[in-house]
Coordinates of C-alpha atoms in Angstrom, one line a residue:
Chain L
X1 CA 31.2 -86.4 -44.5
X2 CA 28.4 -84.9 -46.3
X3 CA 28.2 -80.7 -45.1
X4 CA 24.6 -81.1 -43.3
X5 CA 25.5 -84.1 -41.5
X6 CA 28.3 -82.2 -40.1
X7 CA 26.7 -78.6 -39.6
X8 CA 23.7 -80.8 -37.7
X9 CA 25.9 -82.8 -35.6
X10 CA 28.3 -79.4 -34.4
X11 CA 24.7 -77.5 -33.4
X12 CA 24.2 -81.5 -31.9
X13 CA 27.2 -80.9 -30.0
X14 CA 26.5 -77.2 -28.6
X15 CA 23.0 -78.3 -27.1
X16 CA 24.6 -80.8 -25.5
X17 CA 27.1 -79.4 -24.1
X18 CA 24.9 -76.7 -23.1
X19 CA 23.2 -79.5 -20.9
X20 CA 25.9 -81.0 -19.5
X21 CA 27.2 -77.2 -18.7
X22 CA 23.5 -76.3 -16.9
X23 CA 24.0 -79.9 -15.0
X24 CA 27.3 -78.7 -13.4
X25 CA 25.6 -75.1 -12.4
X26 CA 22.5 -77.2 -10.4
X27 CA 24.9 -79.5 -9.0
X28 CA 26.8 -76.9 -7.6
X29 CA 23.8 -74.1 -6.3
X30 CA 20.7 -76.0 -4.5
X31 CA 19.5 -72.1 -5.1
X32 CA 19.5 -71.7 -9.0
X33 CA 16.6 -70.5 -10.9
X34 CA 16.9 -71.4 -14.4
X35 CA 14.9 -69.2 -17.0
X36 CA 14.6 -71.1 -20.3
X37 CA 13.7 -68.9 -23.2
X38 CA 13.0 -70.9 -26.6
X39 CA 13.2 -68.3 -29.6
X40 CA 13.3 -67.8 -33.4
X41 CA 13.8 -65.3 -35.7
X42 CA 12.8 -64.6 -39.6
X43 CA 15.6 -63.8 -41.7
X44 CA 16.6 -60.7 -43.7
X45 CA 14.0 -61.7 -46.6
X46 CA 11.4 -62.2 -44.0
X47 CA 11.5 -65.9 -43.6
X48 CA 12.2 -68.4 -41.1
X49 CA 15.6 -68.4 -39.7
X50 CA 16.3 -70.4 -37.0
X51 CA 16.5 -69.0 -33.6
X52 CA 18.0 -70.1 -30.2
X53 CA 17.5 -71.6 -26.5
X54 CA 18.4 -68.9 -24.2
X55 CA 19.1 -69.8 -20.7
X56 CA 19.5 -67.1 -17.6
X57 CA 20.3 -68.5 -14.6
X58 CA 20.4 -66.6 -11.0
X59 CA 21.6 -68.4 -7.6
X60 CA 23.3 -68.0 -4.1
X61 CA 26.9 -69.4 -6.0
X62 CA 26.3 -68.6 -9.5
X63 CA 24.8 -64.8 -8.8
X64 CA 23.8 -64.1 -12.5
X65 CA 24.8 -66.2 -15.9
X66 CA 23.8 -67.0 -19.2
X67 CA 24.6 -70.5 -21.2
X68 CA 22.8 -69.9 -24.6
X69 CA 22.8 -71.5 -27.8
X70 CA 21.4 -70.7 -31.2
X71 CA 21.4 -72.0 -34.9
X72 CA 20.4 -69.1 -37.4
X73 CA 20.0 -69.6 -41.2
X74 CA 18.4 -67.5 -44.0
X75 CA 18.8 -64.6 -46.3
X76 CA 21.2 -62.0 -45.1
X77 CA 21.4 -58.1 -45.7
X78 CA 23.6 -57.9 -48.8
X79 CA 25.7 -55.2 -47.5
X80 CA 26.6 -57.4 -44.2
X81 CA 27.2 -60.6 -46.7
X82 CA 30.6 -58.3 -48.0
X83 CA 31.9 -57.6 -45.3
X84 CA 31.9 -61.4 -44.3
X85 CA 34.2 -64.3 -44.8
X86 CA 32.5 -66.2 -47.7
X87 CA 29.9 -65.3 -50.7
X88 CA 26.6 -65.1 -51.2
X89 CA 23.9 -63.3 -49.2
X90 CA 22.7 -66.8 -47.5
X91 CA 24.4 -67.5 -43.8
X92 CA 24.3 -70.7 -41.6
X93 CA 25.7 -70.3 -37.8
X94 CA 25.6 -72.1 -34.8
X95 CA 27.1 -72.4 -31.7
X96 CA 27.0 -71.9 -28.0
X97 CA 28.0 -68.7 -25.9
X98 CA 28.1 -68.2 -22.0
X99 CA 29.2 -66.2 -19.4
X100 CA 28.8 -66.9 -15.1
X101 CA 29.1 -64.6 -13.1
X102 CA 29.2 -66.2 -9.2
X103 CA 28.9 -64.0 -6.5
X104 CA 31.6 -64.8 -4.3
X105 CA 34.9 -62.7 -5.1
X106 CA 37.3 -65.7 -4.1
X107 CA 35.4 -67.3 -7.6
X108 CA 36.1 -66.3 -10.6
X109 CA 33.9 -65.1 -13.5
X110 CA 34.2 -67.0 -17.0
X111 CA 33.1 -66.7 -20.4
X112 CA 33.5 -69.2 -23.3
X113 CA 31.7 -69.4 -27.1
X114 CA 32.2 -72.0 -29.7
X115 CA 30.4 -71.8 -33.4
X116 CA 30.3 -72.8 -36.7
X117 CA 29.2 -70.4 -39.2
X118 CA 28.6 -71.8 -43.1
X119 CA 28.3 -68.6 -45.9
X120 CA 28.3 -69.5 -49.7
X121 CA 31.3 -71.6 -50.4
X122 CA 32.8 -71.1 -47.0
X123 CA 33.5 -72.6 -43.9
X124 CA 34.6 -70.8 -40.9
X125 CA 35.1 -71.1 -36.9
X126 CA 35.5 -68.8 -33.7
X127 CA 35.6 -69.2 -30.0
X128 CA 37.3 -69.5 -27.1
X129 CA 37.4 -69.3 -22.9
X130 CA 38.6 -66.6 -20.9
X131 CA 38.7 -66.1 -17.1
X132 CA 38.0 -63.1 -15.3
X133 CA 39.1 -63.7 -11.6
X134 CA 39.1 -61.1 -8.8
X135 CA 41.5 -62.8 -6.1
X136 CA 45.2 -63.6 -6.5
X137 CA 45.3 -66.9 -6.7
X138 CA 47.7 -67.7 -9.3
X139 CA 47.4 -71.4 -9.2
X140 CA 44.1 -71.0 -10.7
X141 CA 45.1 -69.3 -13.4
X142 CA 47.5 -71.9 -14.1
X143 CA 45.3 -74.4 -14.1
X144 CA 42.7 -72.7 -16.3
X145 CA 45.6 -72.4 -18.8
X146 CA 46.9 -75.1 -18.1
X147 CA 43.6 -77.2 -19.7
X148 CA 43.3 -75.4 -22.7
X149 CA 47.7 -75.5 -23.2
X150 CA 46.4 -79.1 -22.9
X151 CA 43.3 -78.8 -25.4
X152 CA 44.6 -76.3 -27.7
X153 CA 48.3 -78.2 -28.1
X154 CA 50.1 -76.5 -31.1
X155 CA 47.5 -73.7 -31.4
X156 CA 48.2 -73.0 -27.6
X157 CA 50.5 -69.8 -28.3
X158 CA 48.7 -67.7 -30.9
X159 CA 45.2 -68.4 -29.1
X160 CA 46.4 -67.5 -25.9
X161 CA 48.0 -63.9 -27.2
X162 CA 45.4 -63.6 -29.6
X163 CA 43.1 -63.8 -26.6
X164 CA 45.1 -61.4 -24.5
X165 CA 44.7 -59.0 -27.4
X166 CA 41.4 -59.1 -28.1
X167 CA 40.2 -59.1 -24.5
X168 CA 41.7 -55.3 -23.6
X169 CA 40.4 -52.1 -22.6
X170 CA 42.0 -50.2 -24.6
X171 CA 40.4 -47.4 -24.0
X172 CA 42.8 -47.5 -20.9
X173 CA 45.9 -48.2 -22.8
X174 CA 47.1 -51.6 -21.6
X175 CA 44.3 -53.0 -19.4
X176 CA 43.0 -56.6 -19.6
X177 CA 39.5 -57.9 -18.8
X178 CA 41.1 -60.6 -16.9
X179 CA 43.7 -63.0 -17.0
X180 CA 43.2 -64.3 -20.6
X181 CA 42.7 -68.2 -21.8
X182 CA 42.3 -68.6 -25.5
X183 CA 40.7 -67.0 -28.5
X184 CA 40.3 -67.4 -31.9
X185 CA 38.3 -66.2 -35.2
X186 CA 38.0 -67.0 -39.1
X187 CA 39.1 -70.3 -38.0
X188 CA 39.4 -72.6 -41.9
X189 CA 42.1 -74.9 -42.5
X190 CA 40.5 -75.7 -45.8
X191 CA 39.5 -79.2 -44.1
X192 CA 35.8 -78.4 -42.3
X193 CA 35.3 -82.2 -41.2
X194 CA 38.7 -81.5 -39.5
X195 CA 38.0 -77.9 -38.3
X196 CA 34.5 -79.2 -36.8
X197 CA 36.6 -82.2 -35.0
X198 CA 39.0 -79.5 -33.5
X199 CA 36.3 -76.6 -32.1
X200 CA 34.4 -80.3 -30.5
X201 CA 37.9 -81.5 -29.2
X202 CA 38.3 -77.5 -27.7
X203 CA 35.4 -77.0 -26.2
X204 CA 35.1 -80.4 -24.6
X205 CA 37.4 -78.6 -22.1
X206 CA 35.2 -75.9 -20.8
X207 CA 34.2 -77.9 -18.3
X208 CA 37.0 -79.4 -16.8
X209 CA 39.0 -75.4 -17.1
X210 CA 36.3 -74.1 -15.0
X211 CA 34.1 -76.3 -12.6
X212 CA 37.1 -77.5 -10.6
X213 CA 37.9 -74.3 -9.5
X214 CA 34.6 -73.5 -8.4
X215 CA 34.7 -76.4 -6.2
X216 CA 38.2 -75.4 -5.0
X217 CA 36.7 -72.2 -3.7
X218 CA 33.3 -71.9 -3.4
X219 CA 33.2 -72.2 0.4
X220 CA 35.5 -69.4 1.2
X221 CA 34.7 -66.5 3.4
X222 CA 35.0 -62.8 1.8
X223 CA 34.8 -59.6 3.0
X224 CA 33.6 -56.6 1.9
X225 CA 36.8 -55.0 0.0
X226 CA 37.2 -58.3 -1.8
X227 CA 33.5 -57.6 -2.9
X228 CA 34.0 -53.7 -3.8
X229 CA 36.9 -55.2 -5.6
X230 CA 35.1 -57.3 -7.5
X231 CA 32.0 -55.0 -8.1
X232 CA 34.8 -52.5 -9.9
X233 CA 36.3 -55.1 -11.9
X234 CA 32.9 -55.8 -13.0
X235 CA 32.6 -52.3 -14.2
X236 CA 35.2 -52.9 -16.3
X237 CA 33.9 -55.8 -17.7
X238 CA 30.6 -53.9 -18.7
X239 CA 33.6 -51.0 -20.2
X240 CA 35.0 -54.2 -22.5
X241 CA 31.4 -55.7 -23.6
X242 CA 29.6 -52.3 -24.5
X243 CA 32.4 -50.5 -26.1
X244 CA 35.0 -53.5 -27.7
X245 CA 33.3 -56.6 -28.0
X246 CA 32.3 -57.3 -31.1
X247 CA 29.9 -60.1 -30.4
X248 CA 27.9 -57.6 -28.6
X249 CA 28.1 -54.8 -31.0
X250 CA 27.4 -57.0 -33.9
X251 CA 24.7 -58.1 -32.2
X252 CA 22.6 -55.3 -31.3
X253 CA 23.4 -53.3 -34.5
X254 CA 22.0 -56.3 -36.6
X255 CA 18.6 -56.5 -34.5
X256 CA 19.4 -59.7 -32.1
X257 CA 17.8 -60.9 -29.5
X258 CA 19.2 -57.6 -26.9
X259 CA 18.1 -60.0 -23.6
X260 CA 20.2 -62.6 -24.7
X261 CA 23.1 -60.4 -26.0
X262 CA 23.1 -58.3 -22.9
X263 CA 22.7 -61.3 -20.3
X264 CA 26.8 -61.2 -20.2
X265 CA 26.6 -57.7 -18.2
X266 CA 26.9 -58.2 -14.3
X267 CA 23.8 -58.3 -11.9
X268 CA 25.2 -55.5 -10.2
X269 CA 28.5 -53.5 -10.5
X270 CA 29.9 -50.6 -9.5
X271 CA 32.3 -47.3 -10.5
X272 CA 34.3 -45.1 -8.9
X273 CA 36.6 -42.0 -10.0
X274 CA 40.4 -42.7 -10.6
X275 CA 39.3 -46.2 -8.5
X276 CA 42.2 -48.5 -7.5
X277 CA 42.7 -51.2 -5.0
X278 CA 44.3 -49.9 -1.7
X279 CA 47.6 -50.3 -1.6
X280 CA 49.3 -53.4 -0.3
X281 CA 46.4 -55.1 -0.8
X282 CA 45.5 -58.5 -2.3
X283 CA 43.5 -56.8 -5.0
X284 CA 46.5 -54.7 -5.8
X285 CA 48.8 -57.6 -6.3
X286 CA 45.7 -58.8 -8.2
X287 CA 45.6 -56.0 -10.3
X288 CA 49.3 -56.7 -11.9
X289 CA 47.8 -60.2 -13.5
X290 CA 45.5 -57.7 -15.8
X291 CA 48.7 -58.0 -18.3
X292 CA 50.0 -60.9 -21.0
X293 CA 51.7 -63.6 -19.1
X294 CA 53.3 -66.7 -20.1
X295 CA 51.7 -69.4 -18.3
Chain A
X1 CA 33.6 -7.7 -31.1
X2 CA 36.9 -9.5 -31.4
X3 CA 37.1 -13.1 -31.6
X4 CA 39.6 -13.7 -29.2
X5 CA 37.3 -11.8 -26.4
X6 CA 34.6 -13.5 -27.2
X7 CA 36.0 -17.3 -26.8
X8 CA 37.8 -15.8 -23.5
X9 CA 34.1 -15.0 -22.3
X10 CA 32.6 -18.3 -22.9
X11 CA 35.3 -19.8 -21.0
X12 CA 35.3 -17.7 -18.3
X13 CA 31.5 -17.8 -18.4
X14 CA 31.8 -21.8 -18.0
X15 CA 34.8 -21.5 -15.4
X16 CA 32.1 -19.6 -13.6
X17 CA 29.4 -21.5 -13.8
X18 CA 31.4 -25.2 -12.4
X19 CA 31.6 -22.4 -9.7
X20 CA 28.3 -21.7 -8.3
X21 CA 27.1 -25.5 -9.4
X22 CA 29.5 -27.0 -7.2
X23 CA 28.6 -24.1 -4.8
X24 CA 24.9 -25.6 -5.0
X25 CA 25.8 -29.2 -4.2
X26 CA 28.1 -28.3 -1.2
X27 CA 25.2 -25.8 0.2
X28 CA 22.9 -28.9 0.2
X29 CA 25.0 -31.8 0.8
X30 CA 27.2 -31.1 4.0
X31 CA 29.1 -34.8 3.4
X32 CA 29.7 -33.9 -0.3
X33 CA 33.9 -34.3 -0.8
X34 CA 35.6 -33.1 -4.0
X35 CA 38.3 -34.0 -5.6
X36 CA 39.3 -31.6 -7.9
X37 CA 42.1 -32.3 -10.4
X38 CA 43.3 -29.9 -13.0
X39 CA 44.5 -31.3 -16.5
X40 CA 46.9 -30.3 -19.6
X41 CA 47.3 -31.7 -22.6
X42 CA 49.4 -31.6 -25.7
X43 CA 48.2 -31.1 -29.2
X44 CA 48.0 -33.3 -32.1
X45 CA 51.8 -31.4 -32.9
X46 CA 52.8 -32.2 -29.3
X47 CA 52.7 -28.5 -28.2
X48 CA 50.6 -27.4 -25.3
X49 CA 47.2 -27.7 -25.9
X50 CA 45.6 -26.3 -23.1
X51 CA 43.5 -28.7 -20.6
X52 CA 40.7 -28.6 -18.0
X53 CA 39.7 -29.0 -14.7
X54 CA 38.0 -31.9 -13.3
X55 CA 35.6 -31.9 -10.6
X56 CA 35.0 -35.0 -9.0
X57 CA 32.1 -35.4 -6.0
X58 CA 31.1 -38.5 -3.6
X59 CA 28.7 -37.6 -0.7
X60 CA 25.7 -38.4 0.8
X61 CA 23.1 -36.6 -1.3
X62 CA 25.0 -37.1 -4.4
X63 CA 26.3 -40.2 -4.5
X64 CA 28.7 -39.5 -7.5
X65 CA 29.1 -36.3 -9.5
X66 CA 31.2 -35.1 -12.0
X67 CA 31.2 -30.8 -13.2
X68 CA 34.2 -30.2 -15.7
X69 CA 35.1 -27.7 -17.1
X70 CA 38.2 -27.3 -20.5
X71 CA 39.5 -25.1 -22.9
X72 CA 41.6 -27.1 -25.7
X73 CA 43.4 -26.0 -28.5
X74 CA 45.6 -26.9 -30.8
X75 CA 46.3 -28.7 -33.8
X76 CA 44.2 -31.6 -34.4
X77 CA 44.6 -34.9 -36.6
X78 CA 43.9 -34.3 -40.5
X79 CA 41.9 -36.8 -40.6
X80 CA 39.5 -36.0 -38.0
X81 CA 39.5 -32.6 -39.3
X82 CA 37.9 -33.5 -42.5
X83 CA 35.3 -34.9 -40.0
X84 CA 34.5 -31.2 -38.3
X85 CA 32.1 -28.5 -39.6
X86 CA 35.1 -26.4 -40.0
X87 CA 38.1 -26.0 -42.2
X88 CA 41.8 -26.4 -41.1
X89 CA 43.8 -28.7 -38.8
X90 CA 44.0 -25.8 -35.9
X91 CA 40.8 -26.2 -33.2
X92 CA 39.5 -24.1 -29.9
X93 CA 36.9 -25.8 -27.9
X94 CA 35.5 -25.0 -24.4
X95 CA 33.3 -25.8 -22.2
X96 CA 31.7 -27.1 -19.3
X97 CA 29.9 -31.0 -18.5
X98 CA 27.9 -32.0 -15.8
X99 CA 26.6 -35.7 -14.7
X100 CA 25.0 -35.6 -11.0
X101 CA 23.7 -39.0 -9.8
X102 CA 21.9 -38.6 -6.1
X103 CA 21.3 -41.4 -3.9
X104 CA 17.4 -41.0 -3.3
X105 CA 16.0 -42.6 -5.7
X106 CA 13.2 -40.2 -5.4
X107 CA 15.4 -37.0 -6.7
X108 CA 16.0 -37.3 -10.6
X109 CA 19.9 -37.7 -12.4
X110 CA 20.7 -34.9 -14.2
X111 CA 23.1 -34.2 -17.4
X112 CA 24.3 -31.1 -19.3
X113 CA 26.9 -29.5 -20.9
X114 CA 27.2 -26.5 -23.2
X115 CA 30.6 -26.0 -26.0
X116 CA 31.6 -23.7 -28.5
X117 CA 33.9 -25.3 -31.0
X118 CA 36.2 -23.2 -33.5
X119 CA 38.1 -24.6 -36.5
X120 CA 39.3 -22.9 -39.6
X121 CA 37.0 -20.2 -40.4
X122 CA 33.9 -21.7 -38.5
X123 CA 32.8 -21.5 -35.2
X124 CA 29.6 -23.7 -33.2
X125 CA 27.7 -24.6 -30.5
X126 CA 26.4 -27.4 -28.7
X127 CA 24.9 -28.6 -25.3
X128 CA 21.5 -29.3 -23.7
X129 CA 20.2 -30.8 -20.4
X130 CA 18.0 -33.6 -19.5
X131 CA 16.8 -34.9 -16.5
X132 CA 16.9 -38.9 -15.9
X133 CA 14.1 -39.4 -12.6
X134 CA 13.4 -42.5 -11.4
X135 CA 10.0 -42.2 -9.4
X136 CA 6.5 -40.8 -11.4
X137 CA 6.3 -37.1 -10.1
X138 CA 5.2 -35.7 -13.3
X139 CA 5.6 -31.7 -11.4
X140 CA 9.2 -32.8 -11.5
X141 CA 9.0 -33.3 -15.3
X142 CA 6.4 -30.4 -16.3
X143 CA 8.6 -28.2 -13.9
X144 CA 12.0 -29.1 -15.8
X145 CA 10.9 -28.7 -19.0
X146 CA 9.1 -25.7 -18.2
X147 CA 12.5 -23.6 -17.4
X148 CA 13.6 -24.6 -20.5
X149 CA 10.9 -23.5 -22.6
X150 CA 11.5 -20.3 -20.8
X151 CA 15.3 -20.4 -21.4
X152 CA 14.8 -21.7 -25.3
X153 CA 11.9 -20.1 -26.0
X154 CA 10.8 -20.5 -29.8
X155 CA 13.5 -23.2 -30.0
X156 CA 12.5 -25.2 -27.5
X157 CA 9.9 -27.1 -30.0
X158 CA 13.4 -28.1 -32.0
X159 CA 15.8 -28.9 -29.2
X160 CA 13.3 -30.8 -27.0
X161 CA 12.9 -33.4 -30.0
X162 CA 16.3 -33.3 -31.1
X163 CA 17.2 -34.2 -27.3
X164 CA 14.0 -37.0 -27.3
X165 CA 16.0 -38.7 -30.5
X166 CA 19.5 -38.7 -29.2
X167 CA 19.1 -39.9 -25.9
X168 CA 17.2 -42.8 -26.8
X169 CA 18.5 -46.7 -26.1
X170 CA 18.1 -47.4 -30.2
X171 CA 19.7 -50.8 -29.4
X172 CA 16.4 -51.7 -27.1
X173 CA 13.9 -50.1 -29.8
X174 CA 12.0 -46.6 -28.4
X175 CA 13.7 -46.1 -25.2
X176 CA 14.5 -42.5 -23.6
X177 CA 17.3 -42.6 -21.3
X178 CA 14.8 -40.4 -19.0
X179 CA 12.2 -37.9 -20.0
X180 CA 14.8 -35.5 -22.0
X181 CA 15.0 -31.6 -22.0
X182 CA 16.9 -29.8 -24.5
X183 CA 19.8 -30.9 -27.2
X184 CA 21.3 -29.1 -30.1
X185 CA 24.6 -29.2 -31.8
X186 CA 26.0 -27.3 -35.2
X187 CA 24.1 -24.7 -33.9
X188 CA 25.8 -21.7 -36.2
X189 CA 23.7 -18.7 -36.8
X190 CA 26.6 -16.8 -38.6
X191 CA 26.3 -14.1 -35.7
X192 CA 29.1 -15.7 -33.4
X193 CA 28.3 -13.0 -30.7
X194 CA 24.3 -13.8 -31.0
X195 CA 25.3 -17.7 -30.4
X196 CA 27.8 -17.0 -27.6
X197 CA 25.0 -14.8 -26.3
X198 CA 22.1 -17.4 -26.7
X199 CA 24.1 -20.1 -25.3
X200 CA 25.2 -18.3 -22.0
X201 CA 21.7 -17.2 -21.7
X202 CA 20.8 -21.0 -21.7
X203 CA 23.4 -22.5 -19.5
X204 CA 22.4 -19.7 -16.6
X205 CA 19.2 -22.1 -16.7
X206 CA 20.6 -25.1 -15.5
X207 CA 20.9 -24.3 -11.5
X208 CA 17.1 -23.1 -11.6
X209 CA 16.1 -26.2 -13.8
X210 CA 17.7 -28.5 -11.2
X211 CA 18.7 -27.8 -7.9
X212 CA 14.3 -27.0 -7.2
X213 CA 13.9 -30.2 -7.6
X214 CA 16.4 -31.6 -5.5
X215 CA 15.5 -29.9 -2.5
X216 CA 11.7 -30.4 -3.3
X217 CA 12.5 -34.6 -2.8
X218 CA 15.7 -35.0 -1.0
X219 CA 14.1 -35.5 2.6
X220 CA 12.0 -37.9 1.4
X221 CA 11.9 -41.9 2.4
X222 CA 12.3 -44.4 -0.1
X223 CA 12.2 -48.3 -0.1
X224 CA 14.4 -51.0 -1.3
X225 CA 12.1 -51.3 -4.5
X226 CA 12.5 -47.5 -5.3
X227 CA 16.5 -48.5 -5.3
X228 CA 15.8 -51.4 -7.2
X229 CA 14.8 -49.8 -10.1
X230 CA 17.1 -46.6 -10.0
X231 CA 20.3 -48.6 -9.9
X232 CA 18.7 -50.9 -12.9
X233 CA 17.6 -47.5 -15.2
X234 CA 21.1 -46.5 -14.3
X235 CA 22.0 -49.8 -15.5
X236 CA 19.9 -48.3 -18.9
X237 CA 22.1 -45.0 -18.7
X238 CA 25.4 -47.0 -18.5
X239 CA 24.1 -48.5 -22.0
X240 CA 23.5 -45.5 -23.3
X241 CA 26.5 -43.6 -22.2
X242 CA 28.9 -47.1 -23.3
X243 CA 27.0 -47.8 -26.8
X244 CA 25.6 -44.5 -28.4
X245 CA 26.9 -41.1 -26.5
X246 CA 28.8 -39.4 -29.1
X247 CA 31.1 -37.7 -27.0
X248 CA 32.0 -40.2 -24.9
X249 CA 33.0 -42.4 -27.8
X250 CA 34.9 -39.4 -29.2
X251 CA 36.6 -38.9 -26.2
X252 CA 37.6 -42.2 -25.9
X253 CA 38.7 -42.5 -29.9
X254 CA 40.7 -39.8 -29.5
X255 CA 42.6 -40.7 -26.4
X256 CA 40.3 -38.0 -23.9
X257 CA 40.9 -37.8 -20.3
X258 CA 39.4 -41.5 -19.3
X259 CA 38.7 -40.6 -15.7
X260 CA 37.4 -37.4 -16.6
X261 CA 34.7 -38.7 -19.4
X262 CA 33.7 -42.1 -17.5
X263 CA 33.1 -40.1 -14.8
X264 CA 29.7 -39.9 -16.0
X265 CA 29.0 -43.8 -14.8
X266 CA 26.8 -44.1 -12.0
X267 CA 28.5 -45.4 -8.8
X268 CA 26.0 -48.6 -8.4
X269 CA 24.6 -50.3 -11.1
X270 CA 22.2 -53.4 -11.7
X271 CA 21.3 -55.7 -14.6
X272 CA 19.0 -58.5 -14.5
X273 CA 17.6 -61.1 -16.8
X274 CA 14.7 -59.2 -18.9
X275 CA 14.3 -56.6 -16.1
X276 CA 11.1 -55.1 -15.5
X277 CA 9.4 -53.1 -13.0
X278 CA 6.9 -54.9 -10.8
X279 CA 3.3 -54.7 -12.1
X280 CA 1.0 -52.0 -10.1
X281 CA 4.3 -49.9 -8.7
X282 CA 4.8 -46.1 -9.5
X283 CA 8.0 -48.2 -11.1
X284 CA 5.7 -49.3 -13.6
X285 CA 4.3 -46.0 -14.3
X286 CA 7.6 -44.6 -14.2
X287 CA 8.8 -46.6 -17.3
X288 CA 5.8 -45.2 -19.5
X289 CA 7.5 -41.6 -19.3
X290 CA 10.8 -43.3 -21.0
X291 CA 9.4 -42.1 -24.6
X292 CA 8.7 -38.4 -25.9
X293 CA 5.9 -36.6 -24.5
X294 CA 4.6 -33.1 -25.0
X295 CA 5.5 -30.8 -22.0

């Protein structure tokens, strides 16, 4: 297939989903408020590059989220272009990134991103889906792995630990963001028709890992030391995506769009000294899936 | 006089200091509970390497605090010691650090902390203060930088812009973390006794740039929007602190005392969507003192 039939139809495939995905969200909160923010950029020479549809959302279920897409193209800053995959100082990339962050503690918070990025002779793919939940229960961290064991097949194992890797706190030794999913980067099997078929096929799942869940608890009560819980966790979550993700770092030190970079981070969250669940608690048991585990 | 004297007297002068500041904060905040927790460490050779001691507060004036104090020493990585002014793999460093974040959004966060480093042959000194307020009393600002134009004196000019540039949000273009004060680092006259001198003399500032102020707002009434915007500018100071504070990326890198360096987080945090103060509020006005201003 020729390349810009298939770079077209991937970016094709990221808006869409991104529709389908916003769907789900109003189906589920009568509440939300969708924000829609069309953008573009110029690129490094000055010229048009693309740009993106960012969309914030903020609801009674889905407290604060972002589903945003983007294809970029254009010159880029010749020292970047080395330190990238391919040659050549001109870049393509597309894809879709998103994170939801509901407010109810018994839900859990997830964040997925699937692109395509084109530079000079090369090819390459990233993405994945990881959950972040804040209540114990473990059957829905089965199921959430259990879909992408189902999507991922083969690639299952190295996505899921590359995932649990990448997604740590290191800055507190061993110290997940949340209970993992799957991850992957520099994606290129040499076959991009193939490649493009696979990261389509992957993140057909998103939907089906997450939504059911949400429904499954949604209409839970809480109380207020699942949602201090849950506020602390969060902090932590800001900890990961200001100091280790490199998304986020990338982002802001090459100029992005900060609002749509940023719109991962919380609506509110909270920190504590030397903070840990009370003992015997359901967020201490909680607190032990913050580790690898086989699933 | 001798060396060793003199780095005993800047730590005891910073010992001394966490002293009376804590003494302030429990004088005005009856609810104020501290958890103090002494530290040691080993060096880079595994030996002792002195330690610190942690101050930890939660009350209802000052919602979280944090006033440490250490003295560390020791043999230190060869690699970061290329890094260092000095020369040699042995280091002394003490010092004290402050963060106090009160509840009403109507009295102002506060930061400082003054060091003297030696390495090698070298010795230096760094520190400042710098107020983060949240409502548009510009007294509160004229009086803060006032003291330390006293304290400075003819460098004030030098370390009131150096503080302006490092405390800034680069990430969201010109944006002071709050209307600054005083920063300098590498400060090395040659005269160790002069420096130690100098920076004593400024650190006795801090209580009477501060604690004024404090008592000045603290009985006053707020409203749910004055909250509003603190907890989202301390949204901005989590940013800052995560994304460009040297020493807390240091620390961090170099395996620091985690609960001891995030302990400058604010206990409650917001983000939203493209936040902005509501049009007409002192909010409003508030956010045009984020960038440098003559005092």
């Amino acid at each position: 297939m020729e390349l810009e039939v298939l770079k077209n139809s991937f970016h094709q495939h990221v808006r869409d989903l991104q529709d389908r995905i916003t769907r789900e969200m109003q189906a589920l909160d009568p509440q939300l408020v969708m924000k829609e923010d069309p953008w573009t950029r110029t690129d490094h020479a000055g010229h048009p590059g693309g740009g993106g549809i960012t969309r914030a959302f903020q609801g009674e279920l889905f407290e604060n989220a972002g589903v945003n897409t983007s294809c970029v193209h254009g010159k880029i800053d010749p020292q970047f272009a080395k330190h990238l995959q391919g040659s050549g100082d001109e870049m393509w990339a597309a894809g879709i990134s998103l994170i939801i962050h509901p407010k109810n503690p018994r839900v859990p918070t997830v964040h997925a991103n699937f692109r395509m990025i084109h530079q000079g002779n090369k090819f390459w793919f990233g993405g994945g889906a990881d959950l972040t939940p804040y209540y114990p229960y473990e059957d829905d961290f089965t199921y959430f792995h259990g879909i992408w064991k189902k999507a991922a097949g083969t690639d299952y194992e190295t996505m899921k630990k590359t995932c649990d890797e990448y997604f740590n706190n290191s800055h507190r030794g061993l110290e997940m963001r949340g209970i993992g999913g799957i991850f992957f980067d520099h994606m290129n099997s040499g076959n991009t028709e193939e490649d493009v078929k696979k990261v389509k096929h992957l993140s057909e799942h998103f939907i089906e890992s997450y939504f059911p869940i949400v429904k499954k608890r949604m209409s839970e009560n809480w109380n207020e030391e699942d949602e201090d819980f849950m506020l602390h966790r969060r902090g932590r979550y800001v900890e990961f995506n200001l100091l280790h993700d490199r998304g986020t770092l990338f982002g802001l030190r090459t100029n992005g769009r900060v609002d749509s970079i940023l719109i991962s981070l919380p609506a509110r969250c909270k920190y504590s000294y030397q903070y840990k669940p009370k003992v015997g608690s359901p967020h201490e048991k909680m607190w032990g899936y913050y580790t690898p585990k086989a699933w």
